[in-house]
Every structure is written in structure tokens, then in C-alpha cells.
PDB file of C-alpha atoms in Angstrom:
ATOM      1  CA  MET A   1      51.391  79.805  48.406  1.00 49.00           C
ATOM      2  CA  ARG A   2      47.782  78.667  49.619  1.00 57.00           C
ATOM      3  CA  SER A   3      44.875  81.131  49.536  1.00 60.00           C
ATOM      4  CA  SER A   4      43.469  82.671  52.609  1.00 62.00           C
ATOM      5  CA  SER A   5      40.117  80.081  52.781  1.00 62.00           C
ATOM      6  CA  THR A   6      43.014  77.217  52.378  1.00 65.00           C
ATOM      7  CA  ARG A   7      44.316  77.998  54.894  1.00 67.00           C
ATOM      8  CA  THR A   8      41.458  78.537  57.030  1.00 71.00           C
ATOM      9  CA  SER A   9      39.411  75.556  56.498  1.00 76.00           C
ATOM     10  CA  GLY A  10      43.320  73.355  57.857  1.00 76.00           C
ATOM     11  CA  VAL A  11      42.510  75.292  61.234  1.00 75.00           C
ATOM     12  CA  ALA A  12      39.379  74.761  61.017  1.00 75.00           C
ATOM     13  CA  ALA A  13      39.961  71.295  60.900  1.00 81.00           C
ATOM     14  CA  SER A  14      42.952  71.254  63.551  1.00 81.00           C
ATOM     15  CA  GLY A  15      40.551  70.667  66.456  1.00 80.00           C
ATOM     16  CA  THR A  16      40.869  73.677  68.220  1.00 80.00           C
ATOM     17  CA  ARG A  17      39.617  76.633  69.429  1.00 78.00           C
ATOM     18  CA  TRP A  18      40.839  79.590  67.478  1.00 78.00           C
ATOM     19  CA  THR A  19      40.503  82.789  66.002  1.00 79.00           C
ATOM     20  CA  VAL A  20      41.195  84.028  62.593  1.00 81.00           C
ATOM     21  CA  VAL A  21      42.342  87.898  62.041  1.00 84.00           C
ATOM     22  CA  ARG A  22      42.295  89.180  59.033  1.00 86.00           C
ATOM     23  CA  PRO A  23      43.754  92.408  59.398  1.00 90.00           C
ATOM     24  CA  PRO A  24      44.176  95.536  55.590  1.00 91.00           C
ATOM     25  CA  MET A  25      46.737  97.400  55.092  1.00 94.00           C
ATOM     26  CA  ARG A  26      49.024  98.108  58.063  1.00 96.00           C
ATOM     27  CA  GLN A  27      49.601 101.706  58.235  1.00 96.00           C
ATOM     28  CA  ASP A  28      52.149 103.498  61.031  1.00 97.00           C
ATOM     29  CA  LYS A  29      50.119 105.702  62.312  1.00 96.00           C
ATOM     30  CA  PRO A  30      48.793 106.415  66.149  1.00 96.00           C
ATOM     31  CA  HIS A  31      46.106 104.490  67.892  1.00 97.00           C
ATOM     32  CA  THR A  32      43.188 105.606  67.729  1.00 96.00           C
ATOM     33  CA  GLY A  33      40.489 102.465  69.241  1.00 93.00           C
ATOM     34  CA  THR A  34      38.259 102.606  66.615  1.00 92.00           C
ATOM     35  CA  TYR A  35      37.929  99.865  64.356  1.00 90.00           C
ATOM     36  CA  ARG A  36      35.142  97.564  63.276  1.00 89.00           C
ATOM     37  CA  ARG A  37      35.567  93.152  63.308  1.00 86.00           C
ATOM     38  CA  ALA A  38      33.281  90.406  60.952  1.00 84.00           C
ATOM     39  CA  PHE A  39      32.070  87.466  61.861  1.00 81.00           C
ATOM     40  CA  GLY A  40      32.586  85.220  58.945  1.00 80.00           C
ATOM     41  CA  ALA A  41      32.658  88.022  56.085  1.00 82.00           C
ATOM     42  CA  ASN A  42      34.534  91.457  55.280  1.00 82.00           C
ATOM     43  CA  VAL A  43      34.431  94.282  56.943  1.00 84.00           C
ATOM     44  CA  ARG A  44      32.612  96.402  54.094  1.00 85.00           C
ATOM     45  CA  GLY A  45      35.496  99.907  53.536  1.00 85.00           C
ATOM     46  CA  GLY A  46      38.266  98.600  55.630  1.00 83.00           C
ATOM     47  CA  ARG A  47      40.652  99.037  53.619  1.00 90.00           C
ATOM     48  CA  VAL A  48      43.705 100.917  56.664  1.00 94.00           C
ATOM     49  CA  ILE A  49      44.180 100.323  59.743  1.00 95.00           C
ATOM     50  CA  PRO A  50      46.951 101.837  62.141  1.00 96.00           C
ATOM     51  CA  ARG A  51      49.532  98.780  63.328  1.00 97.00           C
ATOM     52  CA  ALA A  52      48.574  99.727  67.295  1.00 97.00           C
ATOM     53  CA  ASP A  53      44.664  99.496  66.343  1.00 96.00           C
ATOM     54  CA  VAL A  54      46.018  95.582  65.163  1.00 95.00           C
ATOM     55  CA  ALA A  55      47.287  95.066  69.181  1.00 95.00           C
ATOM     56  CA  ASP A  56      44.218  96.288  70.722  1.00 95.00           C
ATOM     57  CA  ALA A  57      42.352  93.532  68.306  1.00 92.00           C
ATOM     58  CA  LEU A  58      44.282  90.938  68.530  1.00 92.00           C
ATOM     59  CA  LEU A  59      44.106  91.127  72.624  1.00 92.00           C
ATOM     60  CA  ALA A  60      40.202  91.503  72.784  1.00 90.00           C
ATOM     61  CA  VAL A  61      39.317  88.098  70.573  1.00 87.00           C
ATOM     62  CA  LEU A  62      41.896  86.301  73.396  1.00 87.00           C
ATOM     63  CA  THR A  63      38.897  86.845  75.949  1.00 85.00           C
ATOM     64  CA  ASP A  64      35.622  86.793  73.556  1.00 80.00           C
ATOM     65  CA  PRO A  65      34.191  84.219  73.629  1.00 72.00           C
ATOM     66  CA  ALA A  66      32.457  84.293  70.506  1.00 67.00           C
TER      67      ALA A  66
END
């Protein structure tokens, strides 16, 4: 299996607009609406996140021009 940085490089080289989302370990817990994002770095202390918050974050990046 290739490393995540190698896979990201392949996506970047594709010439398409892209966003890579790397959530930490997902948990079956209720949606909190509270999560942190980082650009070009890992979120410090980010160990777990409810699956519902991952879904919320994925929907948010669809409309985020960054």
C-alpha cells in the first residue's frame, strides 16, 4: 500500500481541482458540529471524530473555495 502522501501527490498531479480529507479514527457517536480543520498540516491532538462530524465536514468542503 502506498503512503497517503504518495497518493496525495498523485491527486495533485492530476490537474483537477481537489480536496483531500483525512479524518482521524471515526466513532459511532452523535453529531457535535464541533471539529477543527487544518490546511497543509495535521490537527494537533486530533485523535477521534464522530462519523456524523466527518459527514458534516465533507459537505462543508464542497462549498469552500479554499
